[in-house]
């Protein structure tokens, strides 16, 4: 443990906080985990799980449980309106696959694994205040003063821990309203493929499998279903709504005793599907540093990786959603040519981050 106290508080039981807690517990440091929600979330937010996340979750057995339930995405298919201009094979066998599973199910498997290692989530517990002292951290949870050796802030994009640390969250807000719809559509074409539909003025809809006959639509317009340029017979809409996107990253991931991970440290558009995966990677890295030392290097390592992923996601968003017809046409042509070349595996590697 290199002198690190094991009285660690994890604030937030989303995928980041659960991964941090699970990995700490697996490495022999069962932390206190609190979440202000009254119970587990039922929201399906993040869907895509990439191989590096599965590698982090393999030793605890969580990866196996996730894999057993997830859909393996066969291909990414890209359409200009109704016309398909490119496809990319994403299924290159176990270890090089994109998996799709609603976030609430991923969180369920993380919680089950955490409990196997003697941990649990204390729901209905909100962190209200945090003050860092030289040899401990003072917090107030539901009005009660408590002390911990270290605190991990995995409390999402509106992080209370980040606010208490007083670190900057620099970036910008995208102007457009995005939409999401989770639907039951048993007749949907090619149900195991990720499908992107690009239209005029950069209007885009992405369809991602959630289960055999359940799909997620995401669009950079206020109505994903109305923007889809091909017919989809929807039997049931589980959830539909709009959201706004910010592209931001903290200036400091850590002070001496307080660490930020996941959306508390960074946020970006869902293009590329990396938000949850980046949080899982922050959490895995941080837990390993608690176990083997190197906490001082956490900020540099994760800030650089966060920057890389945000830039990747922003480049993809701008390229795929650009408005000008000529530039869009040229980009689609380039994608079609590249995906017809024998470099499919390398291109898939960029999507899968392997
Ligand atoms: C529509 C949509 C689609 C997305 N699709 C993808 C995708 O395909 N792939 C992907 O990788 N990512 C995706 N994301 C992003 C992904 O959902 C987030 O990156 C992920 O949830 C971040 O996890 P987290 O654990 O860091 O934060 P969160 O999931 O936000 O969890 C934070 C937790 O902290 C708790 N909390 C907050 N404040 C306090 C407090 N003061 N005290 C105690 N508890 C507190 C909250 O209740 C919450 O449970 C998507 C997001 C959206 C909105």
mmCIF file of C-alpha atoms and ligand atoms in Angstrom:
data_model
loop_
_atom_site.group_PDB
_atom_site.id
_atom_site.type_symbol
_atom_site.label_atom_id
_atom_site.label_comp_id
_atom_site.label_asym_id
_atom_site.label_seq_id
_atom_site.Cartn_x
_atom_site.Cartn_y
_atom_site.Cartn_z
ATOM 1 C CA UNK A 1 0.000 0.000 0.000
ATOM 2 C CA UNK A 2 3.022 2.374 0.115
ATOM 3 C CA UNK A 3 1.740 4.236 3.173
ATOM 4 C CA UNK A 4 -1.637 4.964 1.596
ATOM 5 C CA UNK A 5 -4.489 4.773 4.090
ATOM 6 C CA UNK A 6 -7.245 2.402 3.060
ATOM 7 C CA UNK A 7 -10.045 4.584 4.423
ATOM 8 C CA UNK A 8 -11.047 5.747 0.992
ATOM 9 C CA UNK A 9 -14.372 7.394 0.183
ATOM 10 C CA UNK A 10 -15.765 6.967 -3.338
ATOM 11 C CA UNK A 11 -18.426 9.591 -4.108
ATOM 12 C CA UNK A 12 -20.802 8.394 -6.847
ATOM 13 C CA UNK A 13 -21.837 4.884 -7.902
ATOM 14 C CA UNK A 14 -22.009 5.343 -11.671
ATOM 15 C CA UNK A 15 -19.732 3.195 -13.847
ATOM 16 C CA UNK A 16 -16.647 5.172 -12.780
ATOM 17 C CA UNK A 17 -17.229 5.041 -9.025
ATOM 18 C CA UNK A 18 -18.275 1.381 -9.184
ATOM 19 C CA UNK A 19 -15.148 0.444 -11.171
ATOM 20 C CA UNK A 20 -12.914 2.351 -8.746
ATOM 21 C CA UNK A 21 -14.611 0.660 -5.785
ATOM 22 C CA UNK A 22 -14.510 -2.780 -7.380
ATOM 23 C CA UNK A 23 -10.839 -2.547 -8.290
ATOM 24 C CA UNK A 24 -9.877 -1.147 -4.874
ATOM 25 C CA UNK A 25 -11.810 -3.956 -3.167
ATOM 26 C CA UNK A 26 -10.235 -6.578 -5.422
ATOM 27 C CA UNK A 27 -6.815 -5.196 -4.495
ATOM 28 C CA UNK A 28 -7.628 -5.455 -0.792
ATOM 29 C CA UNK A 29 -8.799 -1.905 0.015
ATOM 30 C CA UNK A 30 -12.595 -2.029 0.361
ATOM 31 C CA UNK A 31 -13.712 1.625 0.211
ATOM 32 C CA UNK A 32 -16.819 3.412 1.477
ATOM 33 C CA UNK A 33 -19.067 4.107 -1.544
ATOM 34 C CA UNK A 34 -21.907 6.630 -1.376
ATOM 35 C CA UNK A 35 -24.473 7.809 -3.904
ATOM 36 C CA UNK A 36 -27.128 10.433 -3.387
ATOM 37 C CA UNK A 37 -29.693 8.444 -5.414
ATOM 38 C CA UNK A 38 -32.114 6.316 -3.399
ATOM 39 C CA UNK A 39 -31.141 3.202 -5.373
ATOM 40 C CA UNK A 40 -29.487 2.008 -8.579
ATOM 41 C CA UNK A 41 -30.176 4.039 -11.730
ATOM 42 C CA UNK A 42 -32.500 2.575 -14.366
ATOM 43 C CA UNK A 43 -31.076 4.766 -17.135
ATOM 44 C CA UNK A 44 -29.538 3.119 -20.178
ATOM 45 C CA UNK A 45 -27.228 6.081 -21.043
ATOM 46 C CA UNK A 46 -23.893 4.643 -22.287
ATOM 47 C CA UNK A 47 -24.096 1.610 -24.515
ATOM 48 C CA UNK A 48 -20.750 0.852 -26.161
ATOM 49 C CA UNK A 49 -18.033 -1.000 -24.232
ATOM 50 C CA UNK A 50 -14.600 -1.189 -25.850
ATOM 51 C CA UNK A 51 -11.912 -3.866 -25.273
ATOM 52 C CA UNK A 52 -9.669 -1.793 -22.939
ATOM 53 C CA UNK A 53 -12.629 -1.486 -20.517
ATOM 54 C CA UNK A 54 -13.166 -5.242 -20.682
ATOM 55 C CA UNK A 55 -9.458 -5.776 -19.927
ATOM 56 C CA UNK A 56 -9.799 -3.633 -16.765
ATOM 57 C CA UNK A 57 -12.907 -5.540 -15.671
ATOM 58 C CA UNK A 58 -11.615 -9.036 -16.511
ATOM 59 C CA UNK A 59 -9.715 -9.880 -13.263
ATOM 60 C CA UNK A 60 -12.820 -9.224 -11.108
ATOM 61 C CA UNK A 61 -15.076 -11.351 -13.334
ATOM 62 C CA UNK A 62 -17.307 -8.360 -14.205
ATOM 63 C CA UNK A 63 -16.193 -8.486 -17.844
ATOM 64 C CA UNK A 64 -17.428 -12.075 -18.244
ATOM 65 C CA UNK A 65 -20.875 -11.189 -16.866
ATOM 66 C CA UNK A 66 -21.079 -8.138 -19.152
ATOM 67 C CA UNK A 67 -20.010 -10.160 -22.181
ATOM 68 C CA UNK A 68 -22.597 -12.871 -21.492
ATOM 69 C CA UNK A 69 -25.411 -10.309 -21.666
ATOM 70 C CA UNK A 70 -24.105 -7.804 -24.243
ATOM 71 C CA UNK A 71 -24.765 -7.643 -27.975
ATOM 72 C CA UNK A 72 -21.631 -7.980 -30.123
ATOM 73 C CA UNK A 73 -21.703 -5.251 -32.778
ATOM 74 C CA UNK A 74 -20.947 -6.784 -36.169
ATOM 75 C CA UNK A 75 -20.369 -3.737 -38.356
ATOM 76 C CA UNK A 76 -20.550 0.038 -38.375
ATOM 77 C CA UNK A 77 -22.513 1.100 -41.444
ATOM 78 C CA UNK A 78 -22.607 4.654 -42.771
ATOM 79 C CA UNK A 79 -25.375 6.140 -44.927
ATOM 80 C CA UNK A 80 -25.787 9.401 -46.804
ATOM 81 C CA UNK A 81 -29.545 9.740 -46.429
ATOM 82 C CA UNK A 82 -30.804 6.235 -47.345
ATOM 83 C CA UNK A 83 -27.752 5.288 -49.410
ATOM 84 C CA UNK A 84 -25.073 3.170 -47.699
ATOM 85 C CA UNK A 85 -21.629 4.363 -48.700
ATOM 86 C CA UNK A 86 -19.312 2.536 -46.309
ATOM 87 C CA UNK A 87 -19.173 -0.333 -43.793
ATOM 88 C CA UNK A 88 -16.550 -1.253 -41.273
ATOM 89 C CA UNK A 89 -16.330 -4.695 -39.682
ATOM 90 C CA UNK A 90 -15.967 -4.277 -35.930
ATOM 91 C CA UNK A 91 -16.209 -7.898 -34.802
ATOM 92 C CA UNK A 92 -12.689 -9.320 -34.884
ATOM 93 C CA UNK A 93 -13.258 -12.043 -32.278
ATOM 94 C CA UNK A 94 -13.204 -11.945 -28.492
ATOM 95 C CA UNK A 95 -10.841 -9.208 -27.269
ATOM 96 C CA UNK A 96 -11.343 -7.106 -30.397
ATOM 97 C CA UNK A 97 -15.077 -6.447 -30.345
ATOM 98 C CA UNK A 98 -17.423 -3.569 -29.600
ATOM 99 C CA UNK A 99 -20.057 -4.697 -27.088
ATOM 100 C CA UNK A 100 -23.410 -3.004 -26.534
ATOM 101 C CA UNK A 101 -25.182 -3.108 -23.176
ATOM 102 C CA UNK A 102 -27.412 -0.490 -21.509
ATOM 103 C CA UNK A 103 -25.481 1.350 -18.800
ATOM 104 C CA UNK A 104 -27.831 0.268 -15.983
ATOM 105 C CA UNK A 105 -26.989 -3.382 -16.775
ATOM 106 C CA UNK A 106 -23.243 -2.650 -16.855
ATOM 107 C CA UNK A 107 -23.617 -0.960 -13.453
ATOM 108 C CA UNK A 108 -25.565 -4.004 -12.176
ATOM 109 C CA UNK A 109 -22.681 -6.342 -13.070
ATOM 110 C CA UNK A 110 -20.144 -3.983 -11.458
ATOM 111 C CA UNK A 111 -22.209 -3.877 -8.246
ATOM 112 C CA UNK A 112 -22.571 -7.668 -8.118
ATOM 113 C CA UNK A 113 -18.781 -8.039 -8.518
ATOM 114 C CA UNK A 114 -18.155 -5.355 -5.868
ATOM 115 C CA UNK A 115 -20.354 -7.238 -3.406
ATOM 116 C CA UNK A 116 -18.392 -10.435 -4.107
ATOM 117 C CA UNK A 117 -15.273 -8.591 -2.863
ATOM 118 C CA UNK A 118 -17.031 -7.398 0.299
ATOM 119 C CA UNK A 119 -18.033 -3.894 -0.870
ATOM 120 C CA UNK A 120 -21.423 -2.228 -1.169
ATOM 121 C CA UNK A 121 -23.012 1.059 -2.165
ATOM 122 C CA UNK A 122 -24.623 3.229 0.535
ATOM 123 C CA UNK A 123 -27.503 4.864 -1.337
ATOM 124 C CA UNK A 124 -29.329 7.989 -0.186
ATOM 125 C CA UNK A 125 -26.032 9.514 1.028
ATOM 126 C CA UNK A 126 -25.144 12.909 -0.467
ATOM 127 C CA UNK A 127 -21.747 14.529 -0.117
ATOM 128 C CA UNK A 128 -22.405 18.133 0.876
ATOM 129 C CA UNK A 129 -18.995 19.535 1.812
ATOM 130 C CA UNK A 130 -15.350 18.574 1.510
ATOM 131 C CA UNK A 131 -12.260 20.170 3.045
ATOM 132 C CA UNK A 132 -8.780 18.792 2.496
ATOM 133 C CA UNK A 133 -6.360 18.834 5.470
ATOM 134 C CA UNK A 134 -2.667 17.847 5.394
ATOM 135 C CA UNK A 135 -3.303 14.368 6.837
ATOM 136 C CA UNK A 136 -7.000 13.661 6.069
ATOM 137 C CA UNK A 137 -10.105 14.878 4.256
ATOM 138 C CA UNK A 138 -13.116 16.183 6.162
ATOM 139 C CA UNK A 139 -16.494 15.655 4.525
ATOM 140 C CA UNK A 140 -20.117 16.246 5.412
ATOM 141 C CA UNK A 141 -22.512 13.538 4.247
ATOM 142 C CA UNK A 142 -26.246 14.027 4.902
ATOM 143 C CA UNK A 143 -25.385 16.541 7.587
ATOM 144 C CA UNK A 144 -22.871 14.243 9.352
ATOM 145 C CA UNK A 145 -19.150 15.159 9.620
ATOM 146 C CA UNK A 146 -16.780 12.299 8.705
ATOM 147 C CA UNK A 147 -13.058 11.861 7.976
ATOM 148 C CA UNK A 148 -11.326 9.824 5.291
ATOM 149 C CA UNK A 149 -7.730 9.421 4.188
ATOM 150 C CA UNK A 150 -8.543 9.964 0.521
ATOM 151 C CA UNK A 151 -11.606 10.836 -1.566
ATOM 152 C CA UNK A 152 -12.381 9.809 -5.133
ATOM 153 C CA UNK A 153 -14.858 12.158 -6.797
ATOM 154 C CA UNK A 154 -16.768 10.048 -9.336
ATOM 155 C CA UNK A 155 -19.882 12.156 -8.911
ATOM 156 C CA UNK A 156 -20.553 12.978 -12.549
ATOM 157 C CA UNK A 157 -20.503 16.093 -14.642
ATOM 158 C CA UNK A 158 -21.985 18.374 -11.959
ATOM 159 C CA UNK A 159 -19.378 17.108 -9.439
ATOM 160 C CA UNK A 160 -19.647 18.482 -5.900
ATOM 161 C CA UNK A 161 -16.137 17.173 -5.197
ATOM 162 C CA UNK A 162 -14.745 19.156 -8.145
ATOM 163 C CA UNK A 163 -16.466 22.309 -6.916
ATOM 164 C CA UNK A 164 -15.021 21.821 -3.418
ATOM 165 C CA UNK A 165 -11.526 21.339 -4.874
ATOM 166 C CA UNK A 166 -11.931 24.653 -6.692
ATOM 167 C CA UNK A 167 -10.360 23.380 -9.936
ATOM 168 C CA UNK A 168 -11.340 24.722 -13.352
ATOM 169 C CA UNK A 169 -13.564 22.778 -15.774
ATOM 170 C CA UNK A 170 -12.493 24.364 -19.034
ATOM 171 C CA UNK A 171 -14.125 23.995 -22.423
ATOM 172 C CA UNK A 172 -17.285 24.984 -24.251
ATOM 173 C CA UNK A 173 -20.967 24.118 -24.691
ATOM 174 C CA UNK A 174 -22.269 22.922 -28.066
ATOM 175 C CA UNK A 175 -25.136 25.127 -29.308
ATOM 176 C CA UNK A 176 -27.463 22.434 -30.652
ATOM 177 C CA UNK A 177 -30.071 20.349 -28.832
ATOM 178 C CA UNK A 178 -29.486 16.589 -29.164
ATOM 179 C CA UNK A 179 -32.093 13.850 -28.769
ATOM 180 C CA UNK A 180 -32.232 10.246 -27.670
ATOM 181 C CA UNK A 181 -34.867 7.530 -28.072
ATOM 182 C CA UNK A 182 -34.780 3.938 -26.796
ATOM 183 C CA UNK A 183 -37.292 1.885 -28.801
ATOM 184 C CA UNK A 184 -38.614 -1.621 -29.369
ATOM 185 C CA UNK A 185 -38.493 -2.277 -33.126
ATOM 186 C CA UNK A 186 -38.547 -6.050 -33.868
ATOM 187 C CA UNK A 187 -38.384 -5.590 -37.649
ATOM 188 C CA UNK A 188 -35.364 -3.240 -37.746
ATOM 189 C CA UNK A 189 -32.917 -4.064 -40.535
ATOM 190 C CA UNK A 190 -29.582 -5.624 -39.616
ATOM 191 C CA UNK A 191 -30.202 -5.484 -35.873
ATOM 192 C CA UNK A 192 -26.625 -6.335 -34.861
ATOM 193 C CA UNK A 193 -25.023 -3.419 -36.672
ATOM 194 C CA UNK A 194 -24.298 0.118 -35.597
ATOM 195 C CA UNK A 195 -25.800 2.424 -38.241
ATOM 196 C CA UNK A 196 -25.086 6.088 -38.921
ATOM 197 C CA UNK A 197 -27.377 8.152 -41.168
ATOM 198 C CA UNK A 198 -26.007 11.512 -42.313
ATOM 199 C CA UNK A 199 -28.328 14.094 -43.856
ATOM 200 C CA UNK A 200 -28.378 17.695 -45.039
ATOM 201 C CA UNK A 201 -27.005 20.502 -42.857
ATOM 202 C CA UNK A 202 -25.074 17.886 -40.891
ATOM 203 C CA UNK A 203 -28.252 16.315 -39.450
ATOM 204 C CA UNK A 204 -27.255 12.905 -38.128
ATOM 205 C CA UNK A 205 -28.960 9.889 -36.529
ATOM 206 C CA UNK A 206 -27.103 6.944 -35.061
ATOM 207 C CA UNK A 207 -28.866 3.637 -34.333
ATOM 208 C CA UNK A 208 -27.198 1.328 -31.809
ATOM 209 C CA UNK A 209 -28.443 -2.138 -30.775
ATOM 210 C CA UNK A 210 -29.324 -2.430 -27.063
ATOM 211 C CA UNK A 211 -30.762 -5.955 -27.163
ATOM 212 C CA UNK A 212 -32.121 -8.285 -29.867
ATOM 213 C CA UNK A 213 -35.096 -6.036 -30.739
ATOM 214 C CA UNK A 214 -34.346 -2.901 -28.705
ATOM 215 C CA UNK A 215 -32.426 0.046 -30.181
ATOM 216 C CA UNK A 216 -30.973 3.409 -29.144
ATOM 217 C CA UNK A 217 -31.276 6.371 -31.510
ATOM 218 C CA UNK A 218 -29.128 9.443 -30.918
ATOM 219 C CA UNK A 219 -29.297 12.561 -33.065
ATOM 220 C CA UNK A 220 -27.852 16.050 -33.117
ATOM 221 C CA UNK A 221 -31.420 17.271 -33.790
ATOM 222 C CA UNK A 222 -34.271 17.625 -31.252
ATOM 223 C CA UNK A 223 -36.148 14.539 -32.614
ATOM 224 C CA UNK A 224 -34.078 11.442 -33.451
ATOM 225 C CA UNK A 225 -37.019 9.330 -34.681
ATOM 226 C CA UNK A 226 -38.294 12.059 -36.997
ATOM 227 C CA UNK A 227 -34.790 12.625 -38.422
ATOM 228 C CA UNK A 228 -34.195 8.941 -39.332
ATOM 229 C CA UNK A 229 -34.352 8.845 -43.169
ATOM 230 C CA UNK A 230 -35.424 5.171 -43.420
ATOM 231 C CA UNK A 231 -38.563 3.519 -42.021
ATOM 232 C CA UNK A 232 -38.441 1.981 -38.544
ATOM 233 C CA UNK A 233 -41.578 0.293 -37.195
ATOM 234 C CA UNK A 234 -41.545 1.226 -33.545
ATOM 235 C CA UNK A 235 -43.697 -0.928 -31.220
ATOM 236 C CA UNK A 236 -42.782 0.912 -28.037
ATOM 237 C CA UNK A 237 -40.780 3.971 -27.042
ATOM 238 C CA UNK A 238 -39.100 3.231 -23.688
ATOM 239 C CA UNK A 239 -37.608 6.659 -23.337
ATOM 240 C CA UNK A 240 -37.278 9.767 -25.503
ATOM 241 C CA UNK A 241 -35.812 13.116 -24.613
ATOM 242 C CA UNK A 242 -33.402 15.875 -25.464
ATOM 243 C CA UNK A 243 -30.048 16.851 -23.990
ATOM 244 C CA UNK A 244 -27.269 19.405 -24.410
ATOM 245 C CA UNK A 245 -23.575 18.646 -24.700
ATOM 246 C CA UNK A 246 -20.530 20.305 -23.197
ATOM 247 C CA UNK A 247 -16.924 19.587 -24.110
ATOM 248 C CA UNK A 248 -14.847 20.154 -20.991
ATOM 249 C CA UNK A 249 -11.935 18.832 -18.956
ATOM 250 C CA UNK A 250 -10.655 19.672 -15.470
ATOM 251 C CA UNK A 251 -7.393 21.558 -15.145
ATOM 252 C CA UNK A 252 -6.278 19.291 -12.265
ATOM 253 C CA UNK A 253 -7.376 15.677 -11.765
ATOM 254 C CA UNK A 254 -5.994 15.573 -8.239
ATOM 255 C CA UNK A 255 -4.813 17.402 -5.167
ATOM 256 C CA UNK A 256 -2.798 15.573 -2.508
ATOM 257 C CA UNK A 257 -5.747 13.552 -1.134
ATOM 258 C CA UNK A 258 -8.666 14.113 -3.519
ATOM 259 C CA UNK A 259 -8.944 12.604 -7.008
ATOM 260 C CA UNK A 260 -11.419 13.143 -9.846
ATOM 261 C CA UNK A 261 -12.441 10.440 -12.305
ATOM 262 C CA UNK A 262 -15.026 9.959 -15.066
ATOM 263 C CA UNK A 263 -17.521 12.669 -16.022
ATOM 264 C CA UNK A 264 -16.455 14.644 -12.940
ATOM 265 C CA UNK A 265 -13.176 15.208 -14.793
ATOM 266 C CA UNK A 266 -14.285 15.354 -18.442
ATOM 267 C CA UNK A 267 -17.275 15.409 -20.773
ATOM 268 C CA UNK A 268 -17.700 15.403 -24.543
ATOM 269 C CA UNK A 269 -20.174 14.382 -27.254
ATOM 270 C CA UNK A 270 -21.337 10.744 -27.523
ATOM 271 C CA UNK A 271 -19.640 10.487 -30.958
ATOM 272 C CA UNK A 272 -17.150 7.653 -30.619
ATOM 273 C CA UNK A 273 -18.948 6.322 -27.513
ATOM 274 C CA UNK A 274 -15.998 6.916 -25.204
ATOM 275 C CA UNK A 275 -17.425 8.788 -22.161
ATOM 276 C CA UNK A 276 -18.114 5.812 -19.912
ATOM 277 C CA UNK A 277 -15.077 3.924 -21.190
ATOM 278 C CA UNK A 278 -12.810 6.838 -20.316
ATOM 279 C CA UNK A 279 -14.271 6.897 -16.797
ATOM 280 C CA UNK A 280 -13.691 3.152 -16.387
ATOM 281 C CA UNK A 281 -10.085 3.658 -17.510
ATOM 282 C CA UNK A 282 -9.561 6.566 -15.056
ATOM 283 C CA UNK A 283 -10.943 4.388 -12.272
ATOM 284 C CA UNK A 284 -8.822 1.348 -13.144
ATOM 285 C CA UNK A 285 -5.672 3.472 -13.325
ATOM 286 C CA UNK A 286 -6.414 5.218 -10.019
ATOM 287 C CA UNK A 287 -7.139 1.991 -8.127
ATOM 288 C CA UNK A 288 -3.889 0.464 -9.424
ATOM 289 C CA UNK A 289 -1.992 3.543 -8.213
ATOM 290 C CA UNK A 290 -3.538 3.222 -4.729
ATOM 291 C CA UNK A 291 -2.290 -0.356 -4.641
ATOM 292 C CA UNK A 292 1.188 0.051 -6.066
ATOM 293 C CA UNK A 293 2.109 3.719 -5.625
ATOM 294 C CA UNK A 294 2.387 6.417 -8.237
ATOM 295 C CA UNK A 295 -0.609 8.487 -7.122
ATOM 296 C CA UNK A 296 1.444 11.600 -7.877
ATOM 297 C CA UNK A 297 1.455 10.636 -11.565
ATOM 298 C CA UNK A 298 -2.350 10.288 -11.798
ATOM 299 C CA UNK A 299 -3.067 13.820 -13.052
ATOM 300 C CA UNK A 300 -0.443 13.778 -15.812
ATOM 301 C CA UNK A 301 -1.408 10.326 -17.085
ATOM 302 C CA UNK A 302 -5.189 10.790 -17.094
ATOM 303 C CA UNK A 303 -5.199 14.422 -18.227
ATOM 304 C CA UNK A 304 -3.188 13.435 -21.313
ATOM 305 C CA UNK A 305 -5.449 10.467 -22.049
ATOM 306 C CA UNK A 306 -8.585 12.549 -21.509
ATOM 307 C CA UNK A 307 -7.267 15.202 -23.893
ATOM 308 C CA UNK A 308 -6.526 12.544 -26.517
ATOM 309 C CA UNK A 309 -10.041 11.074 -26.306
ATOM 310 C CA UNK A 310 -11.788 14.470 -26.296
ATOM 311 C CA UNK A 311 -9.819 15.540 -29.393
ATOM 312 C CA UNK A 312 -10.622 12.242 -31.128
ATOM 313 C CA UNK A 313 -14.330 12.578 -30.344
ATOM 314 C CA UNK A 314 -14.411 16.226 -31.444
ATOM 315 C CA UNK A 315 -12.598 15.474 -34.734
ATOM 316 C CA UNK A 316 -15.096 12.684 -35.493
ATOM 317 C CA UNK A 317 -18.090 14.859 -34.531
ATOM 318 C CA UNK A 318 -16.984 17.735 -36.736
ATOM 319 C CA UNK A 319 -16.129 15.490 -39.689
ATOM 320 C CA UNK A 320 -19.342 13.448 -39.579
ATOM 321 C CA UNK A 321 -21.711 16.317 -38.883
ATOM 322 C CA UNK A 322 -20.351 19.065 -41.103
ATOM 323 C CA UNK A 323 -22.992 21.078 -42.925
ATOM 324 C CA UNK A 324 -21.424 21.981 -46.322
ATOM 325 C CA UNK A 325 -22.599 19.586 -49.080
ATOM 326 C CA UNK A 326 -19.290 19.586 -51.006
ATOM 327 C CA UNK A 327 -17.033 18.944 -48.018
ATOM 328 C CA UNK A 328 -19.489 16.358 -46.716
ATOM 329 C CA UNK A 329 -19.526 14.561 -50.070
ATOM 330 C CA UNK A 330 -15.721 14.541 -50.194
ATOM 331 C CA UNK A 331 -15.505 13.173 -46.666
ATOM 332 C CA UNK A 332 -18.026 10.393 -47.373
ATOM 333 C CA UNK A 333 -16.082 9.509 -50.547
ATOM 334 C CA UNK A 334 -12.868 9.321 -48.556
ATOM 335 C CA UNK A 335 -14.535 7.091 -45.938
ATOM 336 C CA UNK A 336 -15.921 4.803 -48.649
ATOM 337 C CA UNK A 337 -12.483 4.429 -50.267
ATOM 338 C CA UNK A 338 -10.687 3.847 -46.973
ATOM 339 C CA UNK A 339 -13.178 1.249 -45.814
ATOM 340 C CA UNK A 340 -12.847 -0.645 -49.102
ATOM 341 C CA UNK A 341 -9.063 -0.945 -48.682
ATOM 342 C CA UNK A 342 -7.370 -3.840 -46.855
ATOM 343 C CA UNK A 343 -6.871 -1.627 -43.788
ATOM 344 C CA UNK A 344 -10.257 -2.496 -42.237
ATOM 345 C CA UNK A 345 -8.617 -4.083 -39.214
ATOM 346 C CA UNK A 346 -6.509 -0.979 -38.552
ATOM 347 C CA UNK A 347 -9.525 1.342 -38.879
ATOM 348 C CA UNK A 348 -11.553 -0.907 -36.573
ATOM 349 C CA UNK A 349 -8.634 -0.771 -34.123
ATOM 350 C CA UNK A 350 -9.107 3.005 -33.879
ATOM 351 C CA UNK A 351 -12.795 2.615 -33.035
ATOM 352 C CA UNK A 352 -12.113 -0.205 -30.551
ATOM 353 C CA UNK A 353 -8.971 1.482 -29.149
ATOM 354 C CA UNK A 354 -6.953 -1.726 -29.462
HETATM 355 C C1 LIG B 1 -27.563 10.031 -23.988
HETATM 356 C C2 LIG B 1 -26.203 9.592 -23.594
HETATM 357 C C3 LIG B 1 -25.585 8.582 -24.304
HETATM 358 C C4 LIG B 1 -24.304 8.176 -23.954
HETATM 359 N N1 LIG B 1 -23.710 7.171 -24.683
HETATM 360 C C5 LIG B 1 -22.460 6.742 -24.316
HETATM 361 C C6 LIG B 1 -21.838 5.620 -24.990
HETATM 362 O O1 LIG B 1 -22.397 5.000 -25.895
HETATM 363 N N2 LIG B 1 -20.591 5.245 -24.585
HETATM 364 C C7 LIG B 1 -19.951 5.865 -23.533
HETATM 365 O O2 LIG B 1 -18.823 5.457 -23.205
HETATM 366 N N3 LIG B 1 -20.530 6.913 -22.872
HETATM 367 C C8 LIG B 1 -21.768 7.359 -23.230
HETATM 368 N N4 LIG B 1 -22.374 8.366 -22.530
HETATM 369 C C9 LIG B 1 -21.677 8.976 -21.406
HETATM 370 C C10 LIG B 1 -21.817 8.159 -20.136
HETATM 371 O O3 LIG B 1 -23.172 7.957 -19.794
HETATM 372 C C11 LIG B 1 -21.102 8.867 -19.012
HETATM 373 O O4 LIG B 1 -19.794 9.187 -19.470
HETATM 374 C C12 LIG B 1 -21.019 7.978 -17.767
HETATM 375 O O5 LIG B 1 -22.264 7.801 -17.165
HETATM 376 C C13 LIG B 1 -20.072 8.626 -16.738
HETATM 377 O O6 LIG B 1 -20.031 7.807 -15.613
HETATM 378 P P1 LIG B 1 -19.648 8.417 -14.220
HETATM 379 O O7 LIG B 1 -19.702 7.262 -13.274
HETATM 380 O O8 LIG B 1 -18.378 9.174 -14.335
HETATM 381 O O9 LIG B 1 -20.778 9.484 -13.865
HETATM 382 P P2 LIG B 1 -22.332 9.249 -13.653
HETATM 383 O O10 LIG B 1 -22.818 8.067 -14.415
HETATM 384 O O11 LIG B 1 -22.984 10.551 -13.899
HETATM 385 O O12 LIG B 1 -22.463 8.861 -12.108
HETATM 386 C C14 LIG B 1 -22.272 9.829 -11.095
HETATM 387 C C15 LIG B 1 -22.966 9.346 -9.837
HETATM 388 O O13 LIG B 1 -22.649 10.241 -8.771
HETATM 389 C C16 LIG B 1 -23.797 10.458 -7.979
HETATM 390 N N5 LIG B 1 -23.644 11.757 -7.296
HETATM 391 C C17 LIG B 1 -23.617 12.982 -7.865
HETATM 392 N N6 LIG B 1 -23.424 13.943 -6.922
HETATM 393 C C18 LIG B 1 -23.318 13.293 -5.736
HETATM 394 C C19 LIG B 1 -23.121 13.736 -4.389
HETATM 395 N N7 LIG B 1 -22.973 15.040 -4.082
HETATM 396 N N8 LIG B 1 -23.066 12.808 -3.399
HETATM 397 C C20 LIG B 1 -23.207 11.482 -3.691
HETATM 398 N N9 LIG B 1 -23.417 11.007 -4.958
HETATM 399 C C21 LIG B 1 -23.456 11.912 -5.964
HETATM 400 C C22 LIG B 1 -24.956 10.414 -8.977
HETATM 401 O O14 LIG B 1 -26.171 10.118 -8.343
HETATM 402 C C23 LIG B 1 -24.498 9.341 -9.948
HETATM 403 O O15 LIG B 1 -24.983 8.068 -9.600
HETATM 404 C C24 LIG B 1 -23.638 8.796 -22.861
HETATM 405 C C25 LIG B 1 -24.291 9.801 -22.139
HETATM 406 C C26 LIG B 1 -25.560 10.207 -22.498
HETATM 407 C C27 LIG B 1 -26.247 11.302 -21.709
#
